[in-house]
Amino acid sequence: MLQKRIIEQSAFDVLEKARQKAERHSNAYITPEHVLFQIEASGLLSEVLCDNHMSPSYFRERLHLFLSSLRSVDLTDSSSIQVADNLRFAIDSAFNFADIRGENIITIPHLLVGIAELKDSLAGYLLSNNSTIVHRLSR
């Protein structure tokens, strides 16, 4: 039997803000970098970053240049924005992480774990090199 999967409102809001950011900048794809940027912009990582003696905008500072370098496309309607394959993989990994823990609600820490598992992503690189942040949030 398939278990019903639910995305917590705060995680859904971050994903939606990532989509809106991609749309505002005429990016063809919503990437893990858009999502990590929005997670940090929401202030959800502030305490953890400060506890690790890092700037509260550590990820945003590093992601800004990457996001601004993405090619802009003509978006005649917002439905033409697609989810990048590596973001799909990260979301699948978030669901798998929740399944392993016996949870059916996907939260922001689940998304962070999914993104940290990416090998072909700046966001994944940043999170995997700062694993104490992900570990602390995913307890």
mmCIF file with all atom_site columns, C-alpha atoms in Angstrom:
data_model
loop_
_atom_site.group_PDB
_atom_site.id
_atom_site.type_symbol
_atom_site.label_atom_id
_atom_site.label_alt_id
_atom_site.label_comp_id
_atom_site.label_asym_id
_atom_site.label_entity_id
_atom_site.label_seq_id
_atom_site.pdbx_PDB_ins_code
_atom_site.Cartn_x
_atom_site.Cartn_y
_atom_site.Cartn_z
_atom_site.occupancy
_atom_site.B_iso_or_equiv
_atom_site.pdbx_formal_charge
_atom_site.auth_seq_id
_atom_site.auth_comp_id
_atom_site.auth_asym_id
_atom_site.auth_atom_id
_atom_site.pdbx_PDB_model_num
ATOM 1   C CA . MET A 1 1   ? 0.000  0.000  0.000   1.00 0.00 ? 1   MET A CA 1
ATOM 2   C CA . LEU A 1 2   ? 1.301  3.437  -0.904  1.00 0.00 ? 2   LEU A CA 1
ATOM 3   C CA . GLN A 1 3   ? 1.715  5.768  2.025   1.00 0.00 ? 3   GLN A CA 1
ATOM 4   C CA . LYS A 1 4   ? 0.255  9.233  1.606   1.00 0.00 ? 4   LYS A CA 1
ATOM 5   C CA . ARG A 1 5   ? 3.020  11.800 1.386   1.00 0.00 ? 5   ARG A CA 1
ATOM 6   C CA . ILE A 1 6   ? 2.513  15.318 2.617   1.00 0.00 ? 6   ILE A CA 1
ATOM 7   C CA . ILE A 1 7   ? 4.749  18.348 2.293   1.00 0.00 ? 7   ILE A CA 1
ATOM 8   C CA . GLU A 1 8   ? 4.637  20.523 5.398   1.00 0.00 ? 8   GLU A CA 1
ATOM 9   C CA . GLN A 1 9   ? 3.387  24.058 4.736   1.00 0.00 ? 9   GLN A CA 1
ATOM 10  C CA . SER A 1 10  ? 6.746  25.712 5.488   1.00 0.00 ? 10  SER A CA 1
ATOM 11  C CA . ALA A 1 11  ? 8.538  23.332 3.077   1.00 0.00 ? 11  ALA A CA 1
ATOM 12  C CA . PHE A 1 12  ? 5.862  23.943 0.445   1.00 0.00 ? 12  PHE A CA 1
ATOM 13  C CA . ASP A 1 13  ? 6.244  27.701 0.930   1.00 0.00 ? 13  ASP A CA 1
ATOM 14  C CA . VAL A 1 14  ? 10.016 27.456 0.395   1.00 0.00 ? 14  VAL A CA 1
ATOM 15  C CA . LEU A 1 15  ? 9.487  25.446 -2.799  1.00 0.00 ? 15  LEU A CA 1
ATOM 16  C CA . GLU A 1 16  ? 6.933  27.982 -4.019  1.00 0.00 ? 16  GLU A CA 1
ATOM 17  C CA . LYS A 1 17  ? 9.243  30.932 -3.242  1.00 0.00 ? 17  LYS A CA 1
ATOM 18  C CA . ALA A 1 18  ? 12.023 29.131 -5.125  1.00 0.00 ? 18  ALA A CA 1
ATOM 19  C CA . ARG A 1 19  ? 9.676  28.830 -8.115  1.00 0.00 ? 19  ARG A CA 1
ATOM 20  C CA . GLN A 1 20  ? 8.799  32.511 -7.859  1.00 0.00 ? 20  GLN A CA 1
ATOM 21  C CA . LYS A 1 21  ? 12.481 33.487 -7.711  1.00 0.00 ? 21  LYS A CA 1
ATOM 22  C CA . ALA A 1 22  ? 13.188 31.410 -10.811 1.00 0.00 ? 22  ALA A CA 1
ATOM 23  C CA . GLU A 1 23  ? 10.244 33.072 -12.531 1.00 0.00 ? 23  GLU A CA 1
ATOM 24  C CA . ARG A 1 24  ? 11.320 36.611 -11.528 1.00 0.00 ? 24  ARG A CA 1
ATOM 25  C CA . HIS A 1 25  ? 14.766 35.984 -12.985 1.00 0.00 ? 25  HIS A CA 1
ATOM 26  C CA . SER A 1 26  ? 13.379 34.247 -16.080 1.00 0.00 ? 26  SER A CA 1
ATOM 27  C CA . ASN A 1 27  ? 15.166 31.000 -15.257 1.00 0.00 ? 27  ASN A CA 1
ATOM 28  C CA . ALA A 1 28  ? 13.886 28.003 -17.171 1.00 0.00 ? 28  ALA A CA 1
ATOM 29  C CA . TYR A 1 29  ? 14.434 25.646 -14.212 1.00 0.00 ? 29  TYR A CA 1
ATOM 30  C CA . ILE A 1 30  ? 13.893 25.653 -10.475 1.00 0.00 ? 30  ILE A CA 1
ATOM 31  C CA . THR A 1 31  ? 17.134 24.323 -9.017  1.00 0.00 ? 31  THR A CA 1
ATOM 32  C CA . PRO A 1 32  ? 18.311 23.083 -5.614  1.00 0.00 ? 32  PRO A CA 1
ATOM 33  C CA . GLU A 1 33  ? 20.202 26.378 -5.399  1.00 0.00 ? 33  GLU A CA 1
ATOM 34  C CA . HIS A 1 34  ? 16.919 28.302 -5.604  1.00 0.00 ? 34  HIS A CA 1
ATOM 35  C CA . VAL A 1 35  ? 15.539 26.141 -2.785  1.00 0.00 ? 35  VAL A CA 1
ATOM 36  C CA . LEU A 1 36  ? 18.580 26.449 -0.490  1.00 0.00 ? 36  LEU A CA 1
ATOM 37  C CA . PHE A 1 37  ? 18.656 30.201 -1.135  1.00 0.00 ? 37  PHE A CA 1
ATOM 38  C CA . GLN A 1 38  ? 15.014 30.450 -0.022  1.00 0.00 ? 38  GLN A CA 1
ATOM 39  C CA . ILE A 1 39  ? 15.497 28.209 3.019   1.00 0.00 ? 39  ILE A CA 1
ATOM 40  C CA . GLU A 1 40  ? 18.243 30.485 4.262   1.00 0.00 ? 40  GLU A CA 1
ATOM 41  C CA . ALA A 1 41  ? 16.365 33.662 3.273   1.00 0.00 ? 41  ALA A CA 1
ATOM 42  C CA . SER A 1 42  ? 13.435 32.484 5.391   1.00 0.00 ? 42  SER A CA 1
ATOM 43  C CA . GLY A 1 43  ? 15.683 32.646 8.463   1.00 0.00 ? 43  GLY A CA 1
ATOM 44  C CA . LEU A 1 44  ? 15.314 28.964 9.283   1.00 0.00 ? 44  LEU A CA 1
ATOM 45  C CA . LEU A 1 45  ? 19.074 28.398 9.326   1.00 0.00 ? 45  LEU A CA 1
ATOM 46  C CA . SER A 1 46  ? 20.087 31.557 11.216  1.00 0.00 ? 46  SER A CA 1
ATOM 47  C CA . GLU A 1 47  ? 20.552 29.976 14.627  1.00 0.00 ? 47  GLU A CA 1
ATOM 48  C CA . VAL A 1 48  ? 22.390 26.931 13.304  1.00 0.00 ? 48  VAL A CA 1
ATOM 49  C CA . LEU A 1 49  ? 24.704 29.055 11.161  1.00 0.00 ? 49  LEU A CA 1
ATOM 50  C CA . CYS A 1 50  ? 25.483 31.408 14.040  1.00 0.00 ? 50  CYS A CA 1
ATOM 51  C CA . ASP A 1 51  ? 26.135 28.453 16.367  1.00 0.00 ? 51  ASP A CA 1
ATOM 52  C CA . ASN A 1 52  ? 28.682 27.236 13.803  1.00 0.00 ? 52  ASN A CA 1
ATOM 53  C CA . HIS A 1 53  ? 30.324 30.690 13.665  1.00 0.00 ? 53  HIS A CA 1
ATOM 54  C CA . MET A 1 54  ? 29.053 31.328 10.139  1.00 0.00 ? 54  MET A CA 1
ATOM 55  C CA . SER A 1 55  ? 27.363 34.340 8.628   1.00 0.00 ? 55  SER A CA 1
ATOM 56  C CA . PRO A 1 56  ? 23.537 34.135 8.711   1.00 0.00 ? 56  PRO A CA 1
ATOM 57  C CA . SER A 1 57  ? 23.677 34.589 4.936   1.00 0.00 ? 57  SER A CA 1
ATOM 58  C CA . TYR A 1 58  ? 26.514 32.094 4.334   1.00 0.00 ? 58  TYR A CA 1
ATOM 59  C CA . PHE A 1 59  ? 24.665 30.119 1.662   1.00 0.00 ? 59  PHE A CA 1
ATOM 60  C CA . ARG A 1 60  ? 22.983 33.122 0.032   1.00 0.00 ? 60  ARG A CA 1
ATOM 61  C CA . GLU A 1 61  ? 26.338 34.852 -0.413  1.00 0.00 ? 61  GLU A CA 1
ATOM 62  C CA . ARG A 1 62  ? 27.668 31.800 -2.243  1.00 0.00 ? 62  ARG A CA 1
ATOM 63  C CA . LEU A 1 63  ? 24.510 31.066 -4.213  1.00 0.00 ? 63  LEU A CA 1
ATOM 64  C CA . HIS A 1 64  ? 23.802 34.600 -5.402  1.00 0.00 ? 64  HIS A CA 1
ATOM 65  C CA . LEU A 1 65  ? 26.501 34.609 -8.071  1.00 0.00 ? 65  LEU A CA 1
ATOM 66  C CA . PHE A 1 66  ? 25.487 31.159 -9.292  1.00 0.00 ? 66  PHE A CA 1
ATOM 67  C CA . LEU A 1 67  ? 21.802 32.070 -9.512  1.00 0.00 ? 67  LEU A CA 1
ATOM 68  C CA . SER A 1 68  ? 22.497 35.366 -11.248 1.00 0.00 ? 68  SER A CA 1
ATOM 69  C CA . SER A 1 69  ? 24.591 33.530 -13.849 1.00 0.00 ? 69  SER A CA 1
ATOM 70  C CA . LEU A 1 70  ? 21.766 31.215 -14.919 1.00 0.00 ? 70  LEU A CA 1
ATOM 71  C CA . ARG A 1 71  ? 20.626 31.845 -18.447 1.00 0.00 ? 71  ARG A CA 1
ATOM 72  C CA . SER A 1 72  ? 17.441 33.844 -18.752 1.00 0.00 ? 72  SER A CA 1
ATOM 73  C CA . VAL A 1 73  ? 14.743 32.663 -21.111 1.00 0.00 ? 73  VAL A CA 1
ATOM 74  C CA . ASP A 1 74  ? 11.571 34.197 -22.466 1.00 0.00 ? 74  ASP A CA 1
ATOM 75  C CA . LEU A 1 75  ? 8.828  32.963 -20.176 1.00 0.00 ? 75  LEU A CA 1
ATOM 76  C CA . THR A 1 76  ? 5.532  33.773 -21.826 1.00 0.00 ? 76  THR A CA 1
ATOM 77  C CA . ASP A 1 77  ? 3.726  31.995 -19.015 1.00 0.00 ? 77  ASP A CA 1
ATOM 78  C CA . SER A 1 78  ? 4.926  30.700 -15.653 1.00 0.00 ? 78  SER A CA 1
ATOM 79  C CA . SER A 1 79  ? 3.931  27.120 -16.532 1.00 0.00 ? 79  SER A CA 1
ATOM 80  C CA . SER A 1 80  ? 7.007  26.898 -18.756 1.00 0.00 ? 80  SER A CA 1
ATOM 81  C CA . ILE A 1 81  ? 9.289  26.866 -15.695 1.00 0.00 ? 81  ILE A CA 1
ATOM 82  C CA . GLN A 1 82  ? 10.370 23.307 -14.987 1.00 0.00 ? 82  GLN A CA 1
ATOM 83  C CA . VAL A 1 83  ? 11.822 21.523 -11.996 1.00 0.00 ? 83  VAL A CA 1
ATOM 84  C CA . ALA A 1 84  ? 15.473 20.617 -12.643 1.00 0.00 ? 84  ALA A CA 1
ATOM 85  C CA . ASP A 1 85  ? 16.258 16.900 -12.580 1.00 0.00 ? 85  ASP A CA 1
ATOM 86  C CA . ASN A 1 86  ? 18.632 17.286 -9.632  1.00 0.00 ? 86  ASN A CA 1
ATOM 87  C CA . LEU A 1 87  ? 15.906 19.039 -7.616  1.00 0.00 ? 87  LEU A CA 1
ATOM 88  C CA . ARG A 1 88  ? 13.543 16.154 -8.417  1.00 0.00 ? 88  ARG A CA 1
ATOM 89  C CA . PHE A 1 89  ? 16.220 13.774 -7.152  1.00 0.00 ? 89  PHE A CA 1
ATOM 90  C CA . ALA A 1 90  ? 16.645 15.855 -3.973  1.00 0.00 ? 90  ALA A CA 1
ATOM 91  C CA . ILE A 1 91  ? 12.890 15.808 -3.324  1.00 0.00 ? 91  ILE A CA 1
ATOM 92  C CA . ASP A 1 92  ? 12.796 12.026 -3.903  1.00 0.00 ? 92  ASP A CA 1
ATOM 93  C CA . SER A 1 93  ? 15.707 11.676 -1.470  1.00 0.00 ? 93  SER A CA 1
ATOM 94  C CA . ALA A 1 94  ? 13.800 13.802 1.053   1.00 0.00 ? 94  ALA A CA 1
ATOM 95  C CA . PHE A 1 95  ? 10.837 11.436 0.761   1.00 0.00 ? 95  PHE A CA 1
ATOM 96  C CA . ASN A 1 96  ? 13.141 8.424  1.142   1.00 0.00 ? 96  ASN A CA 1
ATOM 97  C CA . PHE A 1 97  ? 14.739 9.964  4.231   1.00 0.00 ? 97  PHE A CA 1
ATOM 98  C CA . ALA A 1 98  ? 11.284 10.510 5.729   1.00 0.00 ? 98  ALA A CA 1
ATOM 99  C CA . ASP A 1 99  ? 10.313 6.908  4.893   1.00 0.00 ? 99  ASP A CA 1
ATOM 100 C CA . ILE A 1 100 ? 13.417 5.569  6.639   1.00 0.00 ? 100 ILE A CA 1
ATOM 101 C CA . ARG A 1 101 ? 12.491 7.565  9.732   1.00 0.00 ? 101 ARG A CA 1
ATOM 102 C CA . GLY A 1 102 ? 8.871  6.421  9.567   1.00 0.00 ? 102 GLY A CA 1
ATOM 103 C CA . GLU A 1 103 ? 7.603  9.929  8.877   1.00 0.00 ? 103 GLU A CA 1
ATOM 104 C CA . ASN A 1 104 ? 5.053  10.841 6.240   1.00 0.00 ? 104 ASN A CA 1
ATOM 105 C CA . ILE A 1 105 ? 5.373  14.633 6.387   1.00 0.00 ? 105 ILE A CA 1
ATOM 106 C CA . ILE A 1 106 ? 8.237  16.198 4.429   1.00 0.00 ? 106 ILE A CA 1
ATOM 107 C CA . THR A 1 107 ? 9.801  19.111 6.276   1.00 0.00 ? 107 THR A CA 1
ATOM 108 C CA . ILE A 1 108 ? 12.586 21.547 5.498   1.00 0.00 ? 108 ILE A CA 1
ATOM 109 C CA . PRO A 1 109 ? 15.201 19.348 7.225   1.00 0.00 ? 109 PRO A CA 1
ATOM 110 C CA . HIS A 1 110 ? 14.134 16.500 4.912   1.00 0.00 ? 110 HIS A CA 1
ATOM 111 C CA . LEU A 1 111 ? 14.694 18.817 1.924   1.00 0.00 ? 111 LEU A CA 1
ATOM 112 C CA . LEU A 1 112 ? 18.123 19.785 3.256   1.00 0.00 ? 112 LEU A CA 1
ATOM 113 C CA . VAL A 1 113 ? 19.121 16.129 3.581   1.00 0.00 ? 113 VAL A CA 1
ATOM 114 C CA . GLY A 1 114 ? 17.911 15.478 0.033   1.00 0.00 ? 114 GLY A CA 1
ATOM 115 C CA . ILE A 1 115 ? 19.870 18.431 -1.336  1.00 0.00 ? 115 ILE A CA 1
ATOM 116 C CA . ALA A 1 116 ? 22.990 17.442 0.643   1.00 0.00 ? 116 ALA A CA 1
ATOM 117 C CA . GLU A 1 117 ? 22.992 14.087 -1.172  1.00 0.00 ? 117 GLU A CA 1
ATOM 118 C CA . LEU A 1 118 ? 23.372 15.758 -4.573  1.00 0.00 ? 118 LEU A CA 1
ATOM 119 C CA . LYS A 1 119 ? 26.740 15.340 -6.252  1.00 0.00 ? 119 LYS A CA 1
ATOM 120 C CA . ASP A 1 120 ? 26.104 17.645 -9.224  1.00 0.00 ? 120 ASP A CA 1
ATOM 121 C CA . SER A 1 121 ? 24.897 20.736 -7.437  1.00 0.00 ? 121 SER A CA 1
ATOM 122 C CA . LEU A 1 122 ? 26.466 23.761 -5.774  1.00 0.00 ? 122 LEU A CA 1
ATOM 123 C CA . ALA A 1 123 ? 23.768 23.586 -3.095  1.00 0.00 ? 123 ALA A CA 1
ATOM 124 C CA . GLY A 1 124 ? 24.601 19.919 -2.478  1.00 0.00 ? 124 GLY A CA 1
ATOM 125 C CA . TYR A 1 125 ? 28.292 20.740 -2.297  1.00 0.00 ? 125 TYR A CA 1
ATOM 126 C CA . LEU A 1 126 ? 27.733 23.555 0.203   1.00 0.00 ? 126 LEU A CA 1
ATOM 127 C CA . LEU A 1 127 ? 25.552 21.396 2.442   1.00 0.00 ? 127 LEU A CA 1
ATOM 128 C CA . SER A 1 128 ? 27.731 18.294 2.277   1.00 0.00 ? 128 SER A CA 1
ATOM 129 C CA . ASN A 1 129 ? 30.773 20.394 3.220   1.00 0.00 ? 129 ASN A CA 1
ATOM 130 C CA . ASN A 1 130 ? 28.849 21.791 6.196   1.00 0.00 ? 130 ASN A CA 1
ATOM 131 C CA . SER A 1 131 ? 27.288 18.538 7.325   1.00 0.00 ? 131 SER A CA 1
ATOM 132 C CA . THR A 1 132 ? 26.998 19.626 10.969  1.00 0.00 ? 132 THR A CA 1
ATOM 133 C CA . ILE A 1 133 ? 24.241 22.014 9.879   1.00 0.00 ? 133 ILE A CA 1
ATOM 134 C CA . VAL A 1 134 ? 22.249 19.285 8.145   1.00 0.00 ? 134 VAL A CA 1
ATOM 135 C CA . HIS A 1 135 ? 22.901 16.807 10.959  1.00 0.00 ? 135 HIS A CA 1
ATOM 136 C CA . ARG A 1 136 ? 21.723 19.227 13.633  1.00 0.00 ? 136 ARG A CA 1
ATOM 137 C CA . LEU A 1 137 ? 18.519 20.081 11.765  1.00 0.00 ? 137 LEU A CA 1
ATOM 138 C CA . SER A 1 138 ? 17.649 16.502 10.825  1.00 0.00 ? 138 SER A CA 1
ATOM 139 C CA . ARG A 1 139 ? 17.728 15.024 14.334  1.00 0.00 ? 139 ARG A CA 1
#
